[in-house]
Tab-separated table of C-alpha atoms and ligand atoms in Angstrom:
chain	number	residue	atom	x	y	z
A	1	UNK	CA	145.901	229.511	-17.314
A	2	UNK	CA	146.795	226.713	-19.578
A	3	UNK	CA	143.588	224.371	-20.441
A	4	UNK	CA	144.748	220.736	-21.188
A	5	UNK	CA	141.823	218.243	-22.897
A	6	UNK	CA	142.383	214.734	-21.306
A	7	UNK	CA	140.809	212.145	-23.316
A	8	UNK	CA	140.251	208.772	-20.708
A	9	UNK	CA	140.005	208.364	-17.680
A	10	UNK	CA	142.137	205.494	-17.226
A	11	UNK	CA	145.131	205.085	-14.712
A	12	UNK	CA	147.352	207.263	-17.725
A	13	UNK	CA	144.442	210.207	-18.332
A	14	UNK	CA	144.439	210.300	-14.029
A	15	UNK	CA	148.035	210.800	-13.227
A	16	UNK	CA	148.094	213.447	-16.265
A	17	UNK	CA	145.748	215.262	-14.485
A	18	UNK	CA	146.827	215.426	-11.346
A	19	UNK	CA	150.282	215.661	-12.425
A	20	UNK	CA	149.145	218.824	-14.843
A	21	UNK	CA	147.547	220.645	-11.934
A	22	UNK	CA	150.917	220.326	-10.170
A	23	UNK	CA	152.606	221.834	-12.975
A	24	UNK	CA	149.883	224.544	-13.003
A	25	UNK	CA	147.938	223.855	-15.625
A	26	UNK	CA	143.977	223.556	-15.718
A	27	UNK	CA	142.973	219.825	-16.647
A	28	UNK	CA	139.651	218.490	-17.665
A	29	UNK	CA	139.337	215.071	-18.235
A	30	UNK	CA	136.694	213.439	-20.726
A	31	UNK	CA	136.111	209.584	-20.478
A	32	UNK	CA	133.909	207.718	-22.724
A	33	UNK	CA	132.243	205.251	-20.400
A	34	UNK	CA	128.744	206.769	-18.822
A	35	UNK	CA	129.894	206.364	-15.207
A	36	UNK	CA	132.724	205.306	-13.608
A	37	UNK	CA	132.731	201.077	-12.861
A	38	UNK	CA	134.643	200.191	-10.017
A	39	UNK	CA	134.990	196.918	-10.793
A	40	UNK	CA	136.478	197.304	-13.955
A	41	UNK	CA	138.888	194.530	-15.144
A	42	UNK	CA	141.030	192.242	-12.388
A	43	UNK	CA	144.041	193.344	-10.797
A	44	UNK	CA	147.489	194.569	-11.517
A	45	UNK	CA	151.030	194.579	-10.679
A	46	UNK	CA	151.573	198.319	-9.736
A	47	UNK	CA	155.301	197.750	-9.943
A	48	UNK	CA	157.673	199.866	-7.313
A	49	UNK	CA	158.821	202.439	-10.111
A	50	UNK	CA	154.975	203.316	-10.694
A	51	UNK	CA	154.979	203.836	-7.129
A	52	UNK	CA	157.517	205.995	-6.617
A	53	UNK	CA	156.325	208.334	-9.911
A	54	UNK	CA	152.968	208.384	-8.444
A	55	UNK	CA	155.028	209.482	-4.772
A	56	UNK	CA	156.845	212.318	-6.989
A	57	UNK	CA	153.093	213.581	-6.927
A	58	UNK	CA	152.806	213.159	-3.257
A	59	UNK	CA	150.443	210.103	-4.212
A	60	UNK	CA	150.468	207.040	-1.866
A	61	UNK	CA	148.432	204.708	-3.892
A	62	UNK	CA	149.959	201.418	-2.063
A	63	UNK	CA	148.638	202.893	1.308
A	64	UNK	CA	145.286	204.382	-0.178
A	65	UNK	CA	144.300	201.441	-2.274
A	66	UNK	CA	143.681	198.073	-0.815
A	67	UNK	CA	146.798	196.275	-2.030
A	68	UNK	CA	148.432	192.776	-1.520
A	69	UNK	CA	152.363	193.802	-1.141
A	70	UNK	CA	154.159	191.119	-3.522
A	71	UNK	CA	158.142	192.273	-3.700
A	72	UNK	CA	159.045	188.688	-4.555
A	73	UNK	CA	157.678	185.975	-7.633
A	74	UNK	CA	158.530	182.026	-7.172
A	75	UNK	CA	158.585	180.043	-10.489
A	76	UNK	CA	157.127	176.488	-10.790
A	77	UNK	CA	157.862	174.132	-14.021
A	78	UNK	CA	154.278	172.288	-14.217
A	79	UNK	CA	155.823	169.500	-13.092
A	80	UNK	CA	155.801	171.128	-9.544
A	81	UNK	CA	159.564	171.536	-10.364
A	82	UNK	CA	160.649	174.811	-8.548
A	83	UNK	CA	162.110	176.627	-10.807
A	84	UNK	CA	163.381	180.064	-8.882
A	85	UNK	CA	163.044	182.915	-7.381
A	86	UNK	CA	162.910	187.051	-8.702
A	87	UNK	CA	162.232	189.920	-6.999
A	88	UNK	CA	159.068	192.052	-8.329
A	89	UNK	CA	160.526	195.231	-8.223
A	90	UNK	CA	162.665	197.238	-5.434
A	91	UNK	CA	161.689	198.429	-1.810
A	92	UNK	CA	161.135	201.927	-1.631
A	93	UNK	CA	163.092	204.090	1.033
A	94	UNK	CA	159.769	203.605	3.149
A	95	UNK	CA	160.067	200.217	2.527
A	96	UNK	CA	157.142	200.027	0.143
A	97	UNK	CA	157.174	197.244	-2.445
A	98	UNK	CA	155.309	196.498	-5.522
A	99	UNK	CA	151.601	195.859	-4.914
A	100	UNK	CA	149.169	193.922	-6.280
A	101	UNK	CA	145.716	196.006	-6.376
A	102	UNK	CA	142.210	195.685	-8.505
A	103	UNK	CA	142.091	197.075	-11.523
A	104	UNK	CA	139.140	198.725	-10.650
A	105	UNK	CA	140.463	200.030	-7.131
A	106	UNK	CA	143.360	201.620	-8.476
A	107	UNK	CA	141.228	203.688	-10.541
A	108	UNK	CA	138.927	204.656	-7.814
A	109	UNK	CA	141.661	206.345	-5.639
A	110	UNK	CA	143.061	207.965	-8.252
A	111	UNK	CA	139.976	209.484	-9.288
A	112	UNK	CA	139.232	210.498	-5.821
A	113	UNK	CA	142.750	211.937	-5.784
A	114	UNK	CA	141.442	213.666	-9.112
A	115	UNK	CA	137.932	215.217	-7.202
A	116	UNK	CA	139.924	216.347	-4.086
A	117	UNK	CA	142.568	218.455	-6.455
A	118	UNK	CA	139.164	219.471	-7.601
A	119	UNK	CA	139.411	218.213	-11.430
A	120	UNK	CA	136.851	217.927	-13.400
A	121	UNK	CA	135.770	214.380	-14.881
A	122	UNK	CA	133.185	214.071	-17.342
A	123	UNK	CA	131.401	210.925	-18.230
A	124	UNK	CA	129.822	210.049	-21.610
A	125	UNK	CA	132.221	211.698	-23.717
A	126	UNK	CA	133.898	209.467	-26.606
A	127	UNK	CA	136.013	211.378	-28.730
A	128	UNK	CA	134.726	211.409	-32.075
A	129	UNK	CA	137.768	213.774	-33.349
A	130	UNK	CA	139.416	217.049	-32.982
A	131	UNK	CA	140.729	220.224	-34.847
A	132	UNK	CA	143.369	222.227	-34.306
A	133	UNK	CA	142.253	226.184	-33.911
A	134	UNK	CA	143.667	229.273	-33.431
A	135	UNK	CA	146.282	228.984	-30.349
A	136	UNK	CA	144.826	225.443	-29.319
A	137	UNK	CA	142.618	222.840	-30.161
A	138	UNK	CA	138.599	221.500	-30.247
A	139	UNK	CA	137.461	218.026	-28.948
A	140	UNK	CA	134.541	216.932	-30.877
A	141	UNK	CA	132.655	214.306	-28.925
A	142	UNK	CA	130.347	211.465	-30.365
A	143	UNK	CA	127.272	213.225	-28.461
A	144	UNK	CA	128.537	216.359	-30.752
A	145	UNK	CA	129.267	218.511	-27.845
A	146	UNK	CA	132.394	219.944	-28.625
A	147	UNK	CA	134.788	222.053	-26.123
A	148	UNK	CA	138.249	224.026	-27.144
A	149	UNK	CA	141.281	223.900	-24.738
A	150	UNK	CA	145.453	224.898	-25.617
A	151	UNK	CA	145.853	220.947	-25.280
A	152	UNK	CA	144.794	217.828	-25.681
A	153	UNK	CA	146.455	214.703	-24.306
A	154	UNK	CA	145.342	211.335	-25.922
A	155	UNK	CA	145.217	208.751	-22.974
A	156	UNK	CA	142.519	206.848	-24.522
A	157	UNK	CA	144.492	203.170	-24.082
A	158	UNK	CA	146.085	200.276	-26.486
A	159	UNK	CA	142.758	201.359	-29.288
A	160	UNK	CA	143.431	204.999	-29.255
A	161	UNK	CA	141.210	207.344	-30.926
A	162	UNK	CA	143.379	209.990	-30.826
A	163	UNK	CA	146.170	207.707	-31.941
A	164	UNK	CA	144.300	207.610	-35.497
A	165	UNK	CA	143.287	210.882	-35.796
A	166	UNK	CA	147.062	212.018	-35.047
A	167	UNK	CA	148.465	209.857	-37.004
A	168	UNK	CA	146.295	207.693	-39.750
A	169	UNK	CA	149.614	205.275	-41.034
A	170	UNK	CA	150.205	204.416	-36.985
A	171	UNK	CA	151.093	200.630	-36.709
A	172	UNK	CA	147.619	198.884	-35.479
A	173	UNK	CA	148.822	196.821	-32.174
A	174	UNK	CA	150.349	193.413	-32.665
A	175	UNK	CA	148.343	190.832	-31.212
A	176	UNK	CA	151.135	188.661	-29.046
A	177	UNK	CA	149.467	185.029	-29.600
A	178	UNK	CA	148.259	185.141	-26.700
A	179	UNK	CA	144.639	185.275	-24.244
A	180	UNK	CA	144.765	186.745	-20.700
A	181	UNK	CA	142.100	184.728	-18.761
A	182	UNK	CA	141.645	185.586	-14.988
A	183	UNK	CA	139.494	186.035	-12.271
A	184	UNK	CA	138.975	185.004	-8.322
A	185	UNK	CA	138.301	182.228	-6.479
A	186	UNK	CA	137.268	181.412	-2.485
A	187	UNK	CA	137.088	178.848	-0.228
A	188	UNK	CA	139.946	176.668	-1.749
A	189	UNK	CA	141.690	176.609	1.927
A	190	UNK	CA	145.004	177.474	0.416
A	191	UNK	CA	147.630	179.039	3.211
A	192	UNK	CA	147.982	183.176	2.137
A	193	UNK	CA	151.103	183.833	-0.274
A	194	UNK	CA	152.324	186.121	2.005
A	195	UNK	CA	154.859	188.975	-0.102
A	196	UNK	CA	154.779	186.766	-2.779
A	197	UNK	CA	152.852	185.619	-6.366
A	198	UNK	CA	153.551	182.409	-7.520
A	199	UNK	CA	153.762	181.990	-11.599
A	200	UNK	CA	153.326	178.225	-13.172
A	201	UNK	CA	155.180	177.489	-16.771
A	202	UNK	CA	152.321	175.177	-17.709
A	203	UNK	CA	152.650	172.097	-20.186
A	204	UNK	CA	150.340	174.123	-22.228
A	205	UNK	CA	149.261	177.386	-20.573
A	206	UNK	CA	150.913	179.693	-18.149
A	207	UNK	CA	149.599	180.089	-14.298
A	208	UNK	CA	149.741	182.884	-12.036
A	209	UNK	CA	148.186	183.511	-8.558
A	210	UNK	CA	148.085	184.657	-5.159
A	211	UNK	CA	146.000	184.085	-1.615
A	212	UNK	CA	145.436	186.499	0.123
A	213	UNK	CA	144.769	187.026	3.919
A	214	UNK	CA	141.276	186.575	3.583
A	215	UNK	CA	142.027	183.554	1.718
A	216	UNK	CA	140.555	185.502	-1.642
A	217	UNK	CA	142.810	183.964	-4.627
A	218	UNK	CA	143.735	186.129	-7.798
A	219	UNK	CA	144.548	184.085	-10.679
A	220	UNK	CA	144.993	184.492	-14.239
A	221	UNK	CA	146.245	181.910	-16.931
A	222	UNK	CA	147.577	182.950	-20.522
A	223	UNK	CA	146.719	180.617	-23.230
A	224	UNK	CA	148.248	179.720	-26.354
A	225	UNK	CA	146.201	181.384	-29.398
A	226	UNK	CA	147.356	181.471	-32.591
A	227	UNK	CA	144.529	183.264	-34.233
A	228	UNK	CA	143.289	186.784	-32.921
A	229	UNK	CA	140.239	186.211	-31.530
A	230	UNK	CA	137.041	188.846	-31.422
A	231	UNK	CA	135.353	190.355	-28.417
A	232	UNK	CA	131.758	188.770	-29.304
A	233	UNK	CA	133.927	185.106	-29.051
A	234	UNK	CA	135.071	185.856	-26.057
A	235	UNK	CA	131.396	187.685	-24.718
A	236	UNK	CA	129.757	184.447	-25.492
A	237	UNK	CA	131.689	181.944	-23.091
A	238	UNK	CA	130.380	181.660	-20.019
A	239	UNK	CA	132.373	181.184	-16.602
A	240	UNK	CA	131.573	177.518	-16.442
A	241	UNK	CA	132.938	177.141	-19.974
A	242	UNK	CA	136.817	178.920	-19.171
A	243	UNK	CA	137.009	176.637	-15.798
A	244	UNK	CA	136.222	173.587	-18.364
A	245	UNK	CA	138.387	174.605	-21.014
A	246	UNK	CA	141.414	175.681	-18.425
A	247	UNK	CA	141.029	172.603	-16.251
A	248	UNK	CA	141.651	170.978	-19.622
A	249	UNK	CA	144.546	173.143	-20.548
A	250	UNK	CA	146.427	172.533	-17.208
A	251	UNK	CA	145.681	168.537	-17.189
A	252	UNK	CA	148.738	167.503	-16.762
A	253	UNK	CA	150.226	170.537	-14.426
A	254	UNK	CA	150.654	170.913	-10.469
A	255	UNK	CA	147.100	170.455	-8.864
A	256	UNK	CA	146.976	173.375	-7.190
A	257	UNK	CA	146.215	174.806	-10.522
A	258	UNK	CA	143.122	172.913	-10.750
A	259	UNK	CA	141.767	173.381	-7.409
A	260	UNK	CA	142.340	176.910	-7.731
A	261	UNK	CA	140.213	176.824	-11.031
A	262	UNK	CA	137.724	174.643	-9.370
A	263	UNK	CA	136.759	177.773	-6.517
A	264	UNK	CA	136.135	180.252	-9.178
A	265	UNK	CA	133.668	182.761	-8.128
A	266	UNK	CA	131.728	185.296	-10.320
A	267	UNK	CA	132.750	186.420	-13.732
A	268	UNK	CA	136.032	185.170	-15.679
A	269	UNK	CA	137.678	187.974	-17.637
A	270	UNK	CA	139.582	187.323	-21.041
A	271	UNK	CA	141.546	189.705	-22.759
A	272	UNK	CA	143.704	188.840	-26.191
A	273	UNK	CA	147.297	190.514	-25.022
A	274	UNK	CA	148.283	193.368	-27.499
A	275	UNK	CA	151.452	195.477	-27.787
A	276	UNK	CA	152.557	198.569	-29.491
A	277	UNK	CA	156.367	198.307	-30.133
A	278	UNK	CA	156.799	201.705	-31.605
A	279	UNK	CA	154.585	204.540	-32.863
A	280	UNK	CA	156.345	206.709	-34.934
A	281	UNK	CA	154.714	209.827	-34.008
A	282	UNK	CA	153.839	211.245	-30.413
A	283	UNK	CA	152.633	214.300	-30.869
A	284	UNK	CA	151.652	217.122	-33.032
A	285	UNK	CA	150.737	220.881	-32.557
A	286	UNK	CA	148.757	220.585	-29.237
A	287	UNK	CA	147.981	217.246	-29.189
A	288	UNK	CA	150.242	214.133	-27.770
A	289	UNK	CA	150.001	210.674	-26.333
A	290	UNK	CA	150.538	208.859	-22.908
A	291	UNK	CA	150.427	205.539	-21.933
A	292	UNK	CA	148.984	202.545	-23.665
A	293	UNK	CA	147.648	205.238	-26.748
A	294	UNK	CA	151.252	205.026	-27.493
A	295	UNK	CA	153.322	202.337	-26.446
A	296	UNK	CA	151.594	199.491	-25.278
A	297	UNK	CA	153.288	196.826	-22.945
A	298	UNK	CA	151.714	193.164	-23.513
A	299	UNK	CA	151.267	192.554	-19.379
A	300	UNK	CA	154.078	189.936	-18.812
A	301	UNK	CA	156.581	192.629	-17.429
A	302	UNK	CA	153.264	194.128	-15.107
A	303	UNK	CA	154.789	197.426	-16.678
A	304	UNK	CA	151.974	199.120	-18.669
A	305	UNK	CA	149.985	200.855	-16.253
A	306	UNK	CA	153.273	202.051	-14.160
A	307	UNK	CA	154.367	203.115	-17.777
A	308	UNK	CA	151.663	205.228	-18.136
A	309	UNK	CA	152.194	206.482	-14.320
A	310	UNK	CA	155.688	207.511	-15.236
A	311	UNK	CA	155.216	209.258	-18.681
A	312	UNK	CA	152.323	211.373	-17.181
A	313	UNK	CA	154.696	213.004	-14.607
A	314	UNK	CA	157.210	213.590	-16.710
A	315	UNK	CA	154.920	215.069	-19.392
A	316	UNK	CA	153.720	217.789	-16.645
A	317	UNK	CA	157.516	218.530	-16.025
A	318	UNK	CA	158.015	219.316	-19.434
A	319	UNK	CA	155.030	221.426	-19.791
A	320	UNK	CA	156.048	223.105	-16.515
A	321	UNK	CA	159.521	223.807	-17.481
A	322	UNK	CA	159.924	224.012	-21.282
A	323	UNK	CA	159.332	227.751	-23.265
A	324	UNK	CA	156.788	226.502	-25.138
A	325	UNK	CA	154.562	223.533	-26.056
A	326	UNK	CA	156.034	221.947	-29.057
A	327	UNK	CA	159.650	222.052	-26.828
A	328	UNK	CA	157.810	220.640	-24.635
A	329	UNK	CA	156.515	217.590	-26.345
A	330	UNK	CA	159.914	216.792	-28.294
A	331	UNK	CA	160.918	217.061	-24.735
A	332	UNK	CA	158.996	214.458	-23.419
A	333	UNK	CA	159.137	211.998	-25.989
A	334	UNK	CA	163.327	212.160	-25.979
A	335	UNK	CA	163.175	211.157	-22.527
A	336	UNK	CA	160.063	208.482	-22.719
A	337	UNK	CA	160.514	206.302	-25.962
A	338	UNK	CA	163.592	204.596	-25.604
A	339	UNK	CA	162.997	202.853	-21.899
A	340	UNK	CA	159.552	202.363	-22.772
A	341	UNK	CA	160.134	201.120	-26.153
A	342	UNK	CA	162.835	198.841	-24.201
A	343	UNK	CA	160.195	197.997	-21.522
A	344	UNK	CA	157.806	196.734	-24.296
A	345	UNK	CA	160.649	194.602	-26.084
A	346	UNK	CA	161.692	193.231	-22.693
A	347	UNK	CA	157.985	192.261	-21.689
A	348	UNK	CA	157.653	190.582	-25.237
A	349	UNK	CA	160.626	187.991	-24.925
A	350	UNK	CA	158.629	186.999	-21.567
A	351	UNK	CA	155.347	186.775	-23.403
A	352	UNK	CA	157.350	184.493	-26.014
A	353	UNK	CA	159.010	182.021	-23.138
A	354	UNK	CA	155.217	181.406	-21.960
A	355	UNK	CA	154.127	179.656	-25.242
A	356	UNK	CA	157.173	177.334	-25.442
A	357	UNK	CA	156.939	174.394	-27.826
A	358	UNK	CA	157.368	170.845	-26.641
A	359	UNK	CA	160.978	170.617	-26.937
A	360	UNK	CA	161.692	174.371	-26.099
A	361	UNK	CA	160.149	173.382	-22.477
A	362	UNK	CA	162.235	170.440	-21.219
A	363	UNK	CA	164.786	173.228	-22.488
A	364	UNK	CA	163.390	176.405	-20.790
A	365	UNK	CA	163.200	173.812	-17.693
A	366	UNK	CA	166.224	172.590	-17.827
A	367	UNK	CA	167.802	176.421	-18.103
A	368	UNK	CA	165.775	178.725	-16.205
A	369	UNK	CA	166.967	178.360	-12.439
A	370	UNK	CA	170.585	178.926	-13.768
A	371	UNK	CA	169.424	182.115	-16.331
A	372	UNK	CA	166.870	182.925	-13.452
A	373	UNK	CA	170.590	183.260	-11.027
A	374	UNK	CA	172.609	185.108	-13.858
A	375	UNK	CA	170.104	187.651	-15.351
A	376	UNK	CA	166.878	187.542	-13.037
A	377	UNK	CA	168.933	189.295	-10.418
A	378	UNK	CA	168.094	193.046	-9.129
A	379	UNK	CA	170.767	194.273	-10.699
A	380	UNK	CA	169.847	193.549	-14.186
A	381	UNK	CA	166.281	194.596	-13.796
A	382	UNK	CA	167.445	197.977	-11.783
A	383	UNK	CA	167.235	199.710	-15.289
A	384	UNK	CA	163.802	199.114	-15.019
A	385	UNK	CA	162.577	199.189	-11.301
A	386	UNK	CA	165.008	201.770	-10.304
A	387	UNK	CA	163.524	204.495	-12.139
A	388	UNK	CA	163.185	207.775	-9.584
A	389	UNK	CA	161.991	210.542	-10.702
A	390	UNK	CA	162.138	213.929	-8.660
A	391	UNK	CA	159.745	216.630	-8.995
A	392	UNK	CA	161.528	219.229	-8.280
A	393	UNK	CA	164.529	218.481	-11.145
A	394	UNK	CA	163.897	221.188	-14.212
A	395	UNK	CA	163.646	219.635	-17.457
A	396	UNK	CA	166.335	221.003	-19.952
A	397	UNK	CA	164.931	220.892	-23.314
B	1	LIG	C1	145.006	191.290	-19.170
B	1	LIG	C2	145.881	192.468	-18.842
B	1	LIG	C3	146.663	192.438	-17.700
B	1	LIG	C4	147.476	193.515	-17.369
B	1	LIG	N1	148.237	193.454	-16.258
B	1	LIG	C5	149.020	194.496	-15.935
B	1	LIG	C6	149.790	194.483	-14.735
B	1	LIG	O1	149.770	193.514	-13.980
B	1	LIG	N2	150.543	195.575	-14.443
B	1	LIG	C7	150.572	196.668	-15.268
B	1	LIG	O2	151.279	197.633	-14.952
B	1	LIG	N3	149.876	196.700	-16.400
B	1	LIG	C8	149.096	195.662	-16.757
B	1	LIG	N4	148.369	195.706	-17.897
B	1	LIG	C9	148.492	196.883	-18.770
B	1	LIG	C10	147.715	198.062	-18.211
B	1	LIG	O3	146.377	197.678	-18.052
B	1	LIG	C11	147.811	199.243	-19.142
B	1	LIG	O4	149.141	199.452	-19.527
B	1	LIG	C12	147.291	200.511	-18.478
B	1	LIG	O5	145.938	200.348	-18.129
B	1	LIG	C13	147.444	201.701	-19.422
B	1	LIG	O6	146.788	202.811	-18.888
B	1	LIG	P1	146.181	203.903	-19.876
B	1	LIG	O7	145.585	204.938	-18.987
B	1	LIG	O8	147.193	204.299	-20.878
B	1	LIG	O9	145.020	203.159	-20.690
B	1	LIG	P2	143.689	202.509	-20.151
B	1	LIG	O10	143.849	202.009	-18.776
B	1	LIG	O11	143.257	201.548	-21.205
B	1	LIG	O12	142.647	203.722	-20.074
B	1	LIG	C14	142.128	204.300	-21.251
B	1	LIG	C15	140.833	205.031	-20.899
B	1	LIG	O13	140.400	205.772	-22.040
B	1	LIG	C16	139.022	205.567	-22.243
B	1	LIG	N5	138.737	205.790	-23.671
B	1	LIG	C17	139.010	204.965	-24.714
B	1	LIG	N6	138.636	205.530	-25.876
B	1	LIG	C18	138.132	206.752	-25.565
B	1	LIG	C19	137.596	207.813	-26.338
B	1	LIG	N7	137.506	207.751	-27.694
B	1	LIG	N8	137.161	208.931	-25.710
B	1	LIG	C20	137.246	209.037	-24.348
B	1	LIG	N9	137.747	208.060	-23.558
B	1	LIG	C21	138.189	206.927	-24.169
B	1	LIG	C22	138.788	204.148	-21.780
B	1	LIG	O14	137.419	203.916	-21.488
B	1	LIG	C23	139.685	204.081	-20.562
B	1	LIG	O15	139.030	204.523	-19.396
B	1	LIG	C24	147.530	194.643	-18.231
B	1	LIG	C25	146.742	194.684	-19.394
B	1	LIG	C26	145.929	193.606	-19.693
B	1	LIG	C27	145.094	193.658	-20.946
């Protein structure tokens, strides 16, 4: 049986695997962090067409995980102007919608999806770099334990290892100008959102939250940041310092902005947002790339780990169905780069409308609720959310 080398053991390296051993292939994954943290980063938009490629696995992650359904988003100017309405996705013929989950939970069912199938994970192993051998290919790890398999699929995220080692001249990721700052807050008495997120186009700063039932509120603001900043920044500002420096940023916004910030609980998480418009290779030999390794989304489309969802399934269908592995590959890129190369570009014009100038704003004000009617609808964003993808179709190479 075919032995396929999964490097990470992020949502991308989990759907690979299960997706793999569908396709009847033997998949081992290897993740660099010691043990697995279930409370790993905030919370994502698992968007309806991540859904339904996870489904095409006869995964039900919006069931199994402990989602907040949110099929619709309401825009607010910061003057507490409302803006409009979009929809966050499609309803599924079961009439799941697009959910809202923790980071951290996602990645917990799916890895307990993983252990039922009865994959292997292994913790602790970074991949230093690989060689390719005789009919396959060895993983050198930076323990220096070392194991051979016929494939290795880099899902190692937007700071690939295997990226670099495939292909030195690979464009680094463009930082977007901006910071991803979020986290939770309690107590702040706000009614629940109830099927919906609500997303603030600050004076300064961009908003996004939602209550849920319990009255638990996920938030996260993106500032305006010129300069890339560096992790050991970003380590060395403490909770109390963000609420400060956010309360700050959304002065002269809609209050409930404030009092959200002013209920924070626990740890504040900030991320500088990357992207990866193109990489101009994807695989070589017995080695290719999913997910973030290879086309990064910045988050403002809520795309990237659904991305990843989707190119892992169709990656096992062309391993299942093509005569051999480089067919295979060339396979799976034809049908992968251009809507997630469009995805990314798509995602970056909304990153760009968040860090509007003075002048741009009254503007972007003034013209949203009638571009928010013309091109906001379902229709134009069925390209995207209406993505199905059946099992059971054979590939053609
Ligand atoms: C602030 C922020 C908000 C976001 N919000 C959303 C959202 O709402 N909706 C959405 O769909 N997407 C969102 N995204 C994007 C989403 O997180 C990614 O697109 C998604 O996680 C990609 O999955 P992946 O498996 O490719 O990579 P990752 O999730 O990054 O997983 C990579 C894994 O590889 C491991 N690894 C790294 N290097 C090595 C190595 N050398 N050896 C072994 N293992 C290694 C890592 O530890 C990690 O476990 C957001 C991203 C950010 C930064």
């Amino acid at each position: 049986m075919t032995r396929a080398l999964i490097i990470g053991a992020g949502v991308g390296g989990l759907t690979t695997a299960i997706a793999l051993r569908r396709a009847g292939i033997e998949p081992v994954i290897y993740e660099a962090y010691d043990e697995p943290d279930d409370y790993v980063g905030l919370f994502l938009n698992t968007a309806s067409n991540g859904l339904d490629a996870l489904r095409a696995l006869d995964v039900d992650i919006a069931r199994r995980a402990d989602g907040f359904p949110i099929p619709r988003m309401i825009m607010w100017s910061g003057t507490g102007k409302r803006l409009g309405e979009v929809a966050n996705g499609t309803t599924l013929p079961d009439g799941t919608v697009s959910v809202c989950v923790r980071r951290g939970e996602l990645q917990k069912q799916l890895r307990a999806t993983v252990r039922d199938a009865g994959i292997a994970i292994e913790f602790g192993k970074r991949l230093d770099s690989y060689r390719n051998v005789t009919g396959g290919v060895t993983a050198r790890f930076t323990d220096g334990t070392e194991v051979t398999g016929d494939l290795l699929i880099g899902a190692d995220g937007i700071h690939s290892r295997t990226r670099r080692l495939l292909d030195p001249h690979a464009p680094a990721p463009r930082f977007t100008g901006l910071l991803s700052v979020g986290g939770f807050s309690r107590g702040t008495g706000l009614e629940p959102t109830t099927n919906t997120q609500h997303f603030v186009f600050g004076k300064r700063a961009f908003f996004g939250y939602l209550v849920r039932e319990s009255g638990e509120t996920y938030w996260f603001a993106n500032l305006h940041r010129p300069d890339e900043p560096n992790r050991q920044e970003l380590a060395g500002v403490t909770p109390g310092q963000w609420r400060q420096h956010m309360l700050d940023q959304f002065a002269d916004d809609m209050p409930v902005v404030r009092h959200i910030l002013n209920n924070l609980v626990g740890e504040v998480g900030a991320y500088p947002v990357y992207d990866i418009p193109t990489s101009p290779i994807w695989h070589s030999g017995p080695v290719a790339l999913i997910g973030d390794a290879v086309h990064a989304t910045s988050p403002s489309a809520g795309q990237g780990a659904s991305m990843a969802m989707e190119d892992a399934v169709v990656l096992a269908q062309c391993l299942r169905d093509a005569p051999d592995t480089t067919t295979a590959y060339t396979t799976y890129e034809r049908l992968r780069r251009p809507r997630v190369e469009k995805v990314v570009a798509y995602s970056k014009t909304l990153s760009n409308s968040k860090t509007a100038g003075p002048v741009a704003r009254v503007f972007r004000d003034l013209m949203m609720p009638v571009a928010l009617k013309l091109f906001a609808s379902p229709k134009s964003h069925a390209w995207m959310y209406d993505h199905h993808i059946d099992w059971n179709h054979r590939i053609a190479a």
